[in-house]
mmCIF file of C-alpha atoms in Angstrom:
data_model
loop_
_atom_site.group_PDB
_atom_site.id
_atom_site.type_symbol
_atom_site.label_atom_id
_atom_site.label_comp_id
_atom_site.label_asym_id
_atom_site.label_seq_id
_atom_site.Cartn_x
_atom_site.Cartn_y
_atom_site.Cartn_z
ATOM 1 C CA UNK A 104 68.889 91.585 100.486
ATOM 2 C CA UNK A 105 71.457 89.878 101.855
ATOM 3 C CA UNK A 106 72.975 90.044 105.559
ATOM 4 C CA UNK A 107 76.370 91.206 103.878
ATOM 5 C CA UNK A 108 74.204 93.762 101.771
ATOM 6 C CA UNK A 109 72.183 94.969 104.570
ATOM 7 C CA UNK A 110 75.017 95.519 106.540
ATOM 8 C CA UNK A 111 77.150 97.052 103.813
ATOM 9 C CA UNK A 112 74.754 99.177 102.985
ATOM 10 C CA UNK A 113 74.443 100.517 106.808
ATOM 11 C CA UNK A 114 78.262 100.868 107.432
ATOM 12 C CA UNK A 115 78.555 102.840 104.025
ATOM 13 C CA UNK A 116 76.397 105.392 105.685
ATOM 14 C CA UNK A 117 77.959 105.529 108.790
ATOM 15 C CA UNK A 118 81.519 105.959 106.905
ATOM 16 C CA UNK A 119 80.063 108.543 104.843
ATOM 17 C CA UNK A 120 78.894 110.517 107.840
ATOM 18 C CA UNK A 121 81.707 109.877 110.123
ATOM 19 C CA UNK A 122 83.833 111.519 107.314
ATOM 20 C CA UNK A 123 82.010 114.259 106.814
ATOM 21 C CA UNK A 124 81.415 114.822 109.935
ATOM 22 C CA UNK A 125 85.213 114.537 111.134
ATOM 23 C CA UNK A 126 86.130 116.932 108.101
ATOM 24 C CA UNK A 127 83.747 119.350 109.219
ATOM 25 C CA UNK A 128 85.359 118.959 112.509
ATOM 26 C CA UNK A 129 88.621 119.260 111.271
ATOM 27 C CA UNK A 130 87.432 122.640 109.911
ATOM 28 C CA UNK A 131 86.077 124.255 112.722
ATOM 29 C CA UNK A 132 88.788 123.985 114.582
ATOM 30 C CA UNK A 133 91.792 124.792 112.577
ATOM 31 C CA UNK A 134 92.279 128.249 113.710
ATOM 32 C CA UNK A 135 91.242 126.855 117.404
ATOM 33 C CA UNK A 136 93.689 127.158 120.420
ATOM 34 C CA UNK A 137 94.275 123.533 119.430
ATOM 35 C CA UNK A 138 95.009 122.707 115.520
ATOM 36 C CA UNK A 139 96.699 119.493 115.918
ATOM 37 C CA UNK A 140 93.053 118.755 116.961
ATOM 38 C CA UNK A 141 92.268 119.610 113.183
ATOM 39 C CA UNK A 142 94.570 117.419 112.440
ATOM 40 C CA UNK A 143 94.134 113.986 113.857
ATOM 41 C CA UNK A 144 90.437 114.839 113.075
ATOM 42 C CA UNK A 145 91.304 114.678 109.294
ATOM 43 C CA UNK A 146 93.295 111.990 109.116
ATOM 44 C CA UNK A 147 90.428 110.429 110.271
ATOM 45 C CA UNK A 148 88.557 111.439 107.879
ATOM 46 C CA UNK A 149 90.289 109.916 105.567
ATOM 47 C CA UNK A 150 90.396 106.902 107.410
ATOM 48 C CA UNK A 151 86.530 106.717 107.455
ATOM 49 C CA UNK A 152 86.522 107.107 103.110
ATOM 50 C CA UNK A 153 89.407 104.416 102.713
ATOM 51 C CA UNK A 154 86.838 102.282 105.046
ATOM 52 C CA UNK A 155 83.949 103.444 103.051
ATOM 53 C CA UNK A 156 86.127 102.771 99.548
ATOM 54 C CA UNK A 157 86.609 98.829 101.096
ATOM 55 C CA UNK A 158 83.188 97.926 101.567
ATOM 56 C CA UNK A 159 81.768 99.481 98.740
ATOM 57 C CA UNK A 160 84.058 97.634 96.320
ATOM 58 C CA UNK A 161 83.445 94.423 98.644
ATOM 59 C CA UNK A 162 80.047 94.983 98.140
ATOM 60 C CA UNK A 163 80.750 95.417 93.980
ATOM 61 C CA UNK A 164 82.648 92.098 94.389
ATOM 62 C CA UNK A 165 79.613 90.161 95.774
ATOM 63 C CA UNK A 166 77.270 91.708 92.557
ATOM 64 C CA UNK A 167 75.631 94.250 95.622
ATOM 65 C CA UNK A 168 74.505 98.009 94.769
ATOM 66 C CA UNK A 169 75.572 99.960 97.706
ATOM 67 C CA UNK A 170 74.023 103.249 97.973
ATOM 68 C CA UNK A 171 76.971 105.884 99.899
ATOM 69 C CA UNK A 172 74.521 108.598 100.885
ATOM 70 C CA UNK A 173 74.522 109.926 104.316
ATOM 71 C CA UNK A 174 71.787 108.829 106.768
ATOM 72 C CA UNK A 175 68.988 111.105 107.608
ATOM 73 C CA UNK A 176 69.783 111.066 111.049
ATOM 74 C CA UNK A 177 73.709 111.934 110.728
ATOM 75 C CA UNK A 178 72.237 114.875 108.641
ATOM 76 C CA UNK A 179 70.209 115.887 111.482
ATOM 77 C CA UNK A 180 72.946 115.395 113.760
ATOM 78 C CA UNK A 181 75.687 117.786 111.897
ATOM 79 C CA UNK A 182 73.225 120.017 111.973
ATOM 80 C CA UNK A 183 72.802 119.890 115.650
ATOM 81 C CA UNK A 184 76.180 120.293 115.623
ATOM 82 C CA UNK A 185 76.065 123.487 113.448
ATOM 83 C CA UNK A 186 73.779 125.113 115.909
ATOM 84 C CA UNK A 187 75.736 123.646 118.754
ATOM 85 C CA UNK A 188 78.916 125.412 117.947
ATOM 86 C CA UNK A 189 76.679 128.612 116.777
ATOM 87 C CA UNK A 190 75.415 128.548 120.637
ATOM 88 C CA UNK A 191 79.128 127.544 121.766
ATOM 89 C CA UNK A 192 81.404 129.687 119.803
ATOM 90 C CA UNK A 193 82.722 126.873 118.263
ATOM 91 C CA UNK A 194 84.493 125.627 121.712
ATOM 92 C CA UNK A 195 86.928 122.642 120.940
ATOM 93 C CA UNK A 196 85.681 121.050 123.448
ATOM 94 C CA UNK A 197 82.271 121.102 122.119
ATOM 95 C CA UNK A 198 83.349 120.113 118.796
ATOM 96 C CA UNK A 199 85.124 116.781 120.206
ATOM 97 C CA UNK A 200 81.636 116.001 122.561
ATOM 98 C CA UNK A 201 79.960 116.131 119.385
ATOM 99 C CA UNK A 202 82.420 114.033 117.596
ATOM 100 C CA UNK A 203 82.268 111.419 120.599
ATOM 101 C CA UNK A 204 78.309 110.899 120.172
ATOM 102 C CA UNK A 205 79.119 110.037 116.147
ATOM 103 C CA UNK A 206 82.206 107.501 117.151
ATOM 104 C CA UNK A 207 79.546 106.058 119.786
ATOM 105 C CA UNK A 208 76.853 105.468 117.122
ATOM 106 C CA UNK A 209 79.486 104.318 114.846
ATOM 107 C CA UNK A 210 80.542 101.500 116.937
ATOM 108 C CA UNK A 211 77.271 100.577 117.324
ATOM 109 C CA UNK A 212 76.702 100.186 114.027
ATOM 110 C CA UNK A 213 79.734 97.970 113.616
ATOM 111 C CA UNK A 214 78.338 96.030 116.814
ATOM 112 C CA UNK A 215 74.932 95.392 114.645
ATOM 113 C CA UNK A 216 76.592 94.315 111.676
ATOM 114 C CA UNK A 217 78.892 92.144 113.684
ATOM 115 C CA UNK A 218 75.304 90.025 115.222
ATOM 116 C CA UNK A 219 74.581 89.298 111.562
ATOM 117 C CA UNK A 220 75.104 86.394 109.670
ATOM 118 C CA UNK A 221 77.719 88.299 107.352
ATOM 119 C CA UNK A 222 79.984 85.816 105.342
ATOM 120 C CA UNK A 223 83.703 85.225 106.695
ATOM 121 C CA UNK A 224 85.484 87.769 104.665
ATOM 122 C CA UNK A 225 83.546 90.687 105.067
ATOM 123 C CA UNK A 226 83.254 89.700 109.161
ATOM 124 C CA UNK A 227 87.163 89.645 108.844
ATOM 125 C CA UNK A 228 86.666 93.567 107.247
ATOM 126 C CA UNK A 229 84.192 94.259 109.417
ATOM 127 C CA UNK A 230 85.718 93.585 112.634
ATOM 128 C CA UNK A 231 89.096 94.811 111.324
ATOM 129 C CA UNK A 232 87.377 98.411 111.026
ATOM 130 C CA UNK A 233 85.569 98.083 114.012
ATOM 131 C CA UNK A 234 88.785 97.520 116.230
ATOM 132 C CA UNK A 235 90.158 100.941 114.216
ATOM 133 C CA UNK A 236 87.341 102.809 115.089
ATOM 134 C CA UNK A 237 87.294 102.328 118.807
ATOM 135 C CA UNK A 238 90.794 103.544 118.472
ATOM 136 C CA UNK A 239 89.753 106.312 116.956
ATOM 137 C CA UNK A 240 87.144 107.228 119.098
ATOM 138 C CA UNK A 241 89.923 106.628 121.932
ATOM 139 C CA UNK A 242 92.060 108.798 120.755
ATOM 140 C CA UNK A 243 89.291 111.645 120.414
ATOM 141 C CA UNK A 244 88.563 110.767 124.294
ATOM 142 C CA UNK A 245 92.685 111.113 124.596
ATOM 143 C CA UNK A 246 92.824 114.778 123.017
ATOM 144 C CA UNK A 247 89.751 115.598 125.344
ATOM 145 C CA UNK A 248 91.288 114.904 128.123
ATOM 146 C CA UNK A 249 94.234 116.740 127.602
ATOM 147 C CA UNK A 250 92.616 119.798 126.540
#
């Protein structure tokens, strides 16, 4: 497999979880004190399929199969957060911790694709999503702190 493969493959994951897991987010907090929360938290959702949507027809483009399931350990993380916020009430400011410790392991996994030897176009994509999702997880930090 190639470096671009092995990497696709990885962020296509990640993308897959951060979206679910910012949807499922979004949800929880909806009828909180704090619905714009719900809010910023699905727009980037959809921020993490459009990502997911790029690399897996870059990936298509290069002849590569890349499989969009969710990683085992994103599964066992929204369910950490499901019996987080059944311990927590569903706190909004539990919901955003648990949001921060995806966006952390997110940019991580941008960070490992980044010390590959991926080609120039998908580094271009690559870092280009990677910048967005520090953002993001800035402006999760931002809403936390205002809470």
């Amino acid at each position: 497999m190639t470096d671009d493969a092995n990497a696709a493959k990885e962020l296509v994951e990640t993308l897959v979880d951060g979206e679910r897991g910012f949807a499922d987010s979004a949800e929880k907090l909806r009828d909180s004190d704090h619905p714009e929360w719900a809010t910023v938290l699905h727009r980037l959702s959809e921020q993490r399929k459009d990502f997911h949507r790029e690399i897996v027809a870059l990936g298509h483009e290069y002849g590569d199969d890349v499989d969009d399931s969710g990683t085992l350990a994103a599964k066992v993380h929204r369910g950490w957060l499901s019996l987080k916020d059944a311990l927590t009430g569903d706190s909004p400011d539990g919901v955003l911790k648990a949001v921060l410790t995806g966006e952390d392991h997110a940019v991580s996994e941008y960070d490992d694709a980044l010390e590959k030897d991926l080609s120039d176009g998908f580094r271009e994509v690559v870092t280009r999503q990677r910048a967005a999702v520090v953002s993001a997880r800035d402006e999760v930090k931002a809403l936390q702190a205002a809470g």
